[in-house]
CSV table of C-alpha atoms in Angstrom, one decimal:
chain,number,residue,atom,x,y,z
K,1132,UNK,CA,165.8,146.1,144.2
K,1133,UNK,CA,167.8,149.1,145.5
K,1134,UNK,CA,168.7,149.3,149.0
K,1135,UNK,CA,168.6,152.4,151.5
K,1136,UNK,CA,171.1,155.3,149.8
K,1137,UNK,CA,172.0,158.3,151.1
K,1138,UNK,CA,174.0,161.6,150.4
K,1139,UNK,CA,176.7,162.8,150.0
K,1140,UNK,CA,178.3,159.9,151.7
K,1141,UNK,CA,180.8,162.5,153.2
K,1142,UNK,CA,180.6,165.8,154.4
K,1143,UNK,CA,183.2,168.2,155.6
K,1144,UNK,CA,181.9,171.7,156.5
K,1145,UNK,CA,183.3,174.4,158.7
K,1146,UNK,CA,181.9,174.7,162.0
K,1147,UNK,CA,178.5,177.5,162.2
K,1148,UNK,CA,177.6,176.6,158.5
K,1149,UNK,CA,174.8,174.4,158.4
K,1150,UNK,CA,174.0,170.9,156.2
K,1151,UNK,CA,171.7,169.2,154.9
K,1152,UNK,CA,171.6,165.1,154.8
K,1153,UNK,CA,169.6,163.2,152.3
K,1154,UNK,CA,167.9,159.9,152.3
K,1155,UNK,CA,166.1,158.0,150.1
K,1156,UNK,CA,164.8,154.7,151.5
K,1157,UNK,CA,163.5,152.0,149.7
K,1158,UNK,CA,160.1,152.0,147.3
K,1159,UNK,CA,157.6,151.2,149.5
K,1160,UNK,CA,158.5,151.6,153.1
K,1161,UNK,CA,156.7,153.9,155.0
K,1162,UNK,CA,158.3,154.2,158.2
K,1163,UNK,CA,162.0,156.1,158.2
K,1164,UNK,CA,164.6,156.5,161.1
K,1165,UNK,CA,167.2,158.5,161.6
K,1166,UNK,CA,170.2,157.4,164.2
K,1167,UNK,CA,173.6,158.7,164.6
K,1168,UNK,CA,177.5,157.1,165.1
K,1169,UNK,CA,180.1,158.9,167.0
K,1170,UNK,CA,183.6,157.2,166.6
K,1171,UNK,CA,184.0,154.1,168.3
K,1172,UNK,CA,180.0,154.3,169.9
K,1173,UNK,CA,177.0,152.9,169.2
K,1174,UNK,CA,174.0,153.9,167.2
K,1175,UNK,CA,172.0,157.0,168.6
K,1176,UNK,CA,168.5,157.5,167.6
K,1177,UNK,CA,167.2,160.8,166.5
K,1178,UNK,CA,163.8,160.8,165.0
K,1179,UNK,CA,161.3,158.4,163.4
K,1180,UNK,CA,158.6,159.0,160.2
K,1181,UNK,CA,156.0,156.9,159.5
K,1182,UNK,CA,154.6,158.7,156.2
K,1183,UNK,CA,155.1,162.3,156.4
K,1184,UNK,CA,154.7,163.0,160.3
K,1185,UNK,CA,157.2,162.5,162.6
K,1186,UNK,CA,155.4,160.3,166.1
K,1187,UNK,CA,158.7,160.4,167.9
K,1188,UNK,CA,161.2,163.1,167.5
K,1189,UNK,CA,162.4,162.7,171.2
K,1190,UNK,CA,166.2,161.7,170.0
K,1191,UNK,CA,166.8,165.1,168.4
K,1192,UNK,CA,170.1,166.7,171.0
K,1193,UNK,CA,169.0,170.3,170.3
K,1194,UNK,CA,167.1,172.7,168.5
K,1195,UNK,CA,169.6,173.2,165.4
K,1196,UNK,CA,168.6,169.8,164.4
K,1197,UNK,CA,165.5,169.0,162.4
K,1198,UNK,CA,164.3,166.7,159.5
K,1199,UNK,CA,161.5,166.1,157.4
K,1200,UNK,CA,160.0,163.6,154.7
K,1201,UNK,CA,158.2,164.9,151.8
K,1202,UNK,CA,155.5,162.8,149.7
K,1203,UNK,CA,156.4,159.5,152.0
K,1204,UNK,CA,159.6,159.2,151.0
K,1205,UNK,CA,162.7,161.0,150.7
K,1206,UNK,CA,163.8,162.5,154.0
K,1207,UNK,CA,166.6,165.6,155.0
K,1208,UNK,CA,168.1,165.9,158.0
K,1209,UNK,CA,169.0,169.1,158.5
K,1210,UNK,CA,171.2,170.8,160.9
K,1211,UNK,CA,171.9,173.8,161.9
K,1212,UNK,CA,175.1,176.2,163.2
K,1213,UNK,CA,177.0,172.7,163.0
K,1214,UNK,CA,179.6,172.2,166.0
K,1215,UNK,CA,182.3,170.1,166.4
K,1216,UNK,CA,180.6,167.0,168.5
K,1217,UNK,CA,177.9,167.1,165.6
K,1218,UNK,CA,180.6,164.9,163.9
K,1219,UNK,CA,179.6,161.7,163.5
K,1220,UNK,CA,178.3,159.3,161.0
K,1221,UNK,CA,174.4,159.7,160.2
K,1222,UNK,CA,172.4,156.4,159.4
K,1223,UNK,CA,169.1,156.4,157.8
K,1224,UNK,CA,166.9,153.0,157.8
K,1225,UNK,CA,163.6,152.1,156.3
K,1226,UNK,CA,161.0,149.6,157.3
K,1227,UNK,CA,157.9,148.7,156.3
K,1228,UNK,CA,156.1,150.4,159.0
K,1229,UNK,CA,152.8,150.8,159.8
K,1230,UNK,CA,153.3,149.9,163.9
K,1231,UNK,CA,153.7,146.6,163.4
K,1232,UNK,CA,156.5,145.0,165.4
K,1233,UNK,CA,159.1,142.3,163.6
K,1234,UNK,CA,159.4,144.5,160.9
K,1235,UNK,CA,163.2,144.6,159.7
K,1236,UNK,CA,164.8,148.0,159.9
K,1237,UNK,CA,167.0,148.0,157.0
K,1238,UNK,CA,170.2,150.6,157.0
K,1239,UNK,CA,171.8,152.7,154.4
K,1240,UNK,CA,175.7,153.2,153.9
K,1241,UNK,CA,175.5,156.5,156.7
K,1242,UNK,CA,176.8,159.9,156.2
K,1243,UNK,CA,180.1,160.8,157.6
K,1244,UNK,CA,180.1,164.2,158.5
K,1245,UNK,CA,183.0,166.2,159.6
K,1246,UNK,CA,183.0,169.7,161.1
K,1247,UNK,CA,186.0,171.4,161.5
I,1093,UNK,CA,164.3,152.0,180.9
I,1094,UNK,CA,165.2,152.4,177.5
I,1095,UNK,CA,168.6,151.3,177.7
I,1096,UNK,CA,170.3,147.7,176.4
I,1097,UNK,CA,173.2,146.7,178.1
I,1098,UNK,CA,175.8,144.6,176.1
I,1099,UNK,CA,178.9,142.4,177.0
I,1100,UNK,CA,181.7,142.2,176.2
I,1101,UNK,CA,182.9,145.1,174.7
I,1102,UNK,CA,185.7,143.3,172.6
I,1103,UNK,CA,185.5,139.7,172.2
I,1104,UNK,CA,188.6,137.6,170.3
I,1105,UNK,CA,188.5,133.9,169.3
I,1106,UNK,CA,190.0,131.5,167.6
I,1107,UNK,CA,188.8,130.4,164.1
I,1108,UNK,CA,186.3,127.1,164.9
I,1109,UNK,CA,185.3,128.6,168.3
I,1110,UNK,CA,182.3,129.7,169.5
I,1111,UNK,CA,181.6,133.6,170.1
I,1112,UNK,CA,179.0,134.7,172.6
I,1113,UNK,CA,177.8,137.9,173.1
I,1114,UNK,CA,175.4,139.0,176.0
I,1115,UNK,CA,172.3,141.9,175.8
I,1116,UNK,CA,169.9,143.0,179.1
I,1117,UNK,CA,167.2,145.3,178.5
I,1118,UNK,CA,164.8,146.5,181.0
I,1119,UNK,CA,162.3,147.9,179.4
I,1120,UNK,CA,159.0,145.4,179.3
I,1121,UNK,CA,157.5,146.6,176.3
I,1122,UNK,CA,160.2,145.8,174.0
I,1123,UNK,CA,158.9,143.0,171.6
I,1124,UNK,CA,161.2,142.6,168.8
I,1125,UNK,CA,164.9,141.9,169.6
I,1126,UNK,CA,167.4,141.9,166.4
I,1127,UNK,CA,171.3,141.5,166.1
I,1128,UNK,CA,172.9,143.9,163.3
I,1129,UNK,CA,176.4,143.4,161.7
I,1130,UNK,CA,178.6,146.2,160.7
I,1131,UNK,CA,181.6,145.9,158.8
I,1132,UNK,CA,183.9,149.1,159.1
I,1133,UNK,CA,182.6,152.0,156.9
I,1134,UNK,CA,179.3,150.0,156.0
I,1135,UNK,CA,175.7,150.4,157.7
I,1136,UNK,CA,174.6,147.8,160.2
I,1137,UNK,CA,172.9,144.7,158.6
I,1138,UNK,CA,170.2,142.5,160.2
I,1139,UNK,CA,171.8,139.2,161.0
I,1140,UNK,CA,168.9,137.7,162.6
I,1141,UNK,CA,165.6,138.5,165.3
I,1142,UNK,CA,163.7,136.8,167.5
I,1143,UNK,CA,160.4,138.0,169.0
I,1144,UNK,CA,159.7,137.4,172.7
I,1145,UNK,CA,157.2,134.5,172.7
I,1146,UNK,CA,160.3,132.3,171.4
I,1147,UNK,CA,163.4,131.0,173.1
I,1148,UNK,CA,165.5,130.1,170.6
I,1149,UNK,CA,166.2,130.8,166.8
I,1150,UNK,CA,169.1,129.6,165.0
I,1151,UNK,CA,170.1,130.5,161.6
I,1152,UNK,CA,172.9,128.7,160.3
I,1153,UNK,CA,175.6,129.0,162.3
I,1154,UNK,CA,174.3,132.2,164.6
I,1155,UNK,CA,171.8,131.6,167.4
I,1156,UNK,CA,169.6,134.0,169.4
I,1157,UNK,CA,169.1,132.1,173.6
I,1158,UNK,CA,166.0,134.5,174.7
I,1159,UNK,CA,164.9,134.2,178.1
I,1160,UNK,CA,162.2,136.6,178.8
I,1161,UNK,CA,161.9,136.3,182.9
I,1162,UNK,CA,165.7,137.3,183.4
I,1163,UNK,CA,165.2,140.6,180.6
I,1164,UNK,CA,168.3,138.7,178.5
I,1165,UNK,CA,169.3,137.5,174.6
I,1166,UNK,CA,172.3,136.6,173.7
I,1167,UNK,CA,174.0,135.4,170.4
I,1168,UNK,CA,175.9,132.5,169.9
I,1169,UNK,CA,178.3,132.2,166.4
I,1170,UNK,CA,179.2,128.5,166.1
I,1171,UNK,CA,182.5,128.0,164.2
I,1172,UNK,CA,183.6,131.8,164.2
I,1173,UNK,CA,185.3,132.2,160.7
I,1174,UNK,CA,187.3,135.6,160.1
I,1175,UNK,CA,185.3,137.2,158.0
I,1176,UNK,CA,183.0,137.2,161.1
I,1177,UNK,CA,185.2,139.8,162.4
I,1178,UNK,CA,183.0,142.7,162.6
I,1179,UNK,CA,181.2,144.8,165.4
I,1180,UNK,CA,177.9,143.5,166.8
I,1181,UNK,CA,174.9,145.2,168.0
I,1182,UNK,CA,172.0,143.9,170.0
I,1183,UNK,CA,169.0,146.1,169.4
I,1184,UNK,CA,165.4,145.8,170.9
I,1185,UNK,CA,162.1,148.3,170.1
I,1186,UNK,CA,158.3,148.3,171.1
I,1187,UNK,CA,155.5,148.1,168.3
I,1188,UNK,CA,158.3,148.9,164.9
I,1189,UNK,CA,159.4,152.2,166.9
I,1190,UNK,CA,162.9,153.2,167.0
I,1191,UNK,CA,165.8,151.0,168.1
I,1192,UNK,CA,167.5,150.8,170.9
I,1193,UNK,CA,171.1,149.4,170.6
I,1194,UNK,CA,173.7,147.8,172.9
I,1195,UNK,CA,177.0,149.4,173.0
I,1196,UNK,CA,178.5,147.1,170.5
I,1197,UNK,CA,180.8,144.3,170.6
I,1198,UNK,CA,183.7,144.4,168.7
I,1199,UNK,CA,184.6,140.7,167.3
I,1200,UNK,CA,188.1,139.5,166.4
I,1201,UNK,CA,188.4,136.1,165.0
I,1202,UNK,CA,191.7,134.8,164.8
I,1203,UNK,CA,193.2,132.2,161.8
């Protein structure tokens, strides 16, 4: 079956526009994550879904970030006014969810996003 | 409290060698402790987990030493091939909540 995918899998935009990250993660999971890469650093988290609602948004760095998930499954990120340190790649994973611990967060491919 | 502590940052060994990497968390409620695998320009992949009523688990080659009184995991790669080569990130959460990752280890193996 198909894996976690995301789009586009780069993005280069001038800094102030904003952008909008997709993900779609795989038939079935309910719970989606959202973490982010800065070159050469580890994984930063940013938000969590289980279903549509969003119990832990606490990762988010500022206000011109936000994401939803529509219908329990795709998901944007969205941000905002982009800057220069919002470069980074953006990783989406998927689990089956539902609270239960053990439950194998699995990764797409990441968005690279560039702002000049 | 949220944060995993990882060592070393870079790691290099020779091919047939053993590669350990070291994790410390300090946050109690954490109980689900996976290692991901991320090849360059690729999304981290689960290599293997272990919860925290268990000691040990070995898959293959790569081993997971839990010891829950000390807050520490570490993985062991038995006969470290090349194409281990590859950054490595411990990673612990509480009830399927988010991750929290180590700061990676970057892992060399040498022919």
């Amino acid at each position: 079956g198909a894996g976690v995918s995301q789009s586009p899998s780069n993005k280069v935009t001038e800094k102030g526009k904003d952008v909008e990250l997709r993900c779609d993660p795989i038939s079935g999971h309910t719970a989606l994550y959202w973490y982010r890469q800065s070159l050469g650093q580890g994984l930063e988290f940013l938000i969590y879904f289980q279903g549509n609602s969003a119990p832990d948004k606490s990762g988010l760095p500022s206000d011109r970030f936000s994401a939803e998930r529509t219908g329990g499954s795709v998901s944007t990120l969205t941000i905002q006014r982009t800057q220069q340190e919002d470069s980074a790649v953006y990783l989406c994973a998927s689990s089956l969810g539902g609270g239960v611990s053990y439950n194998e967060q699995f990764f797409g491919p990441g968005t690279r996003l560039t702002v000049l | 409290q949220q944060q995993v502590k990882q060592s070393p940052q870079s790691l290099i060994v020779q091919k047939g060698g053993i590669s350990i990497i070291n994790c410390a968390y300090e946050n109690t409620a954490f109980d689900y402790f996976p290692w991901y695998q991320q090849f360059p320009g690729k999304g981290p992949a689960l290599l293997i987990a272990i919860r925290p009523d268990v000691s040990e688990k070995k898959e293959g080659r790569f081993t997971i030493s839990f010891n829950k009184s000390a807050k520490q995991f570490s993985l062991h790669i038995m006969d470290s091939q090349p194409g281990d080569s590859a950054t490595y990130f411990c990673a612990a959460s509480a009830r399927g909540s988010r991750l929290t990752f180590g700061e990676g280890t970057q892992l060399t193996v040498n022919p």
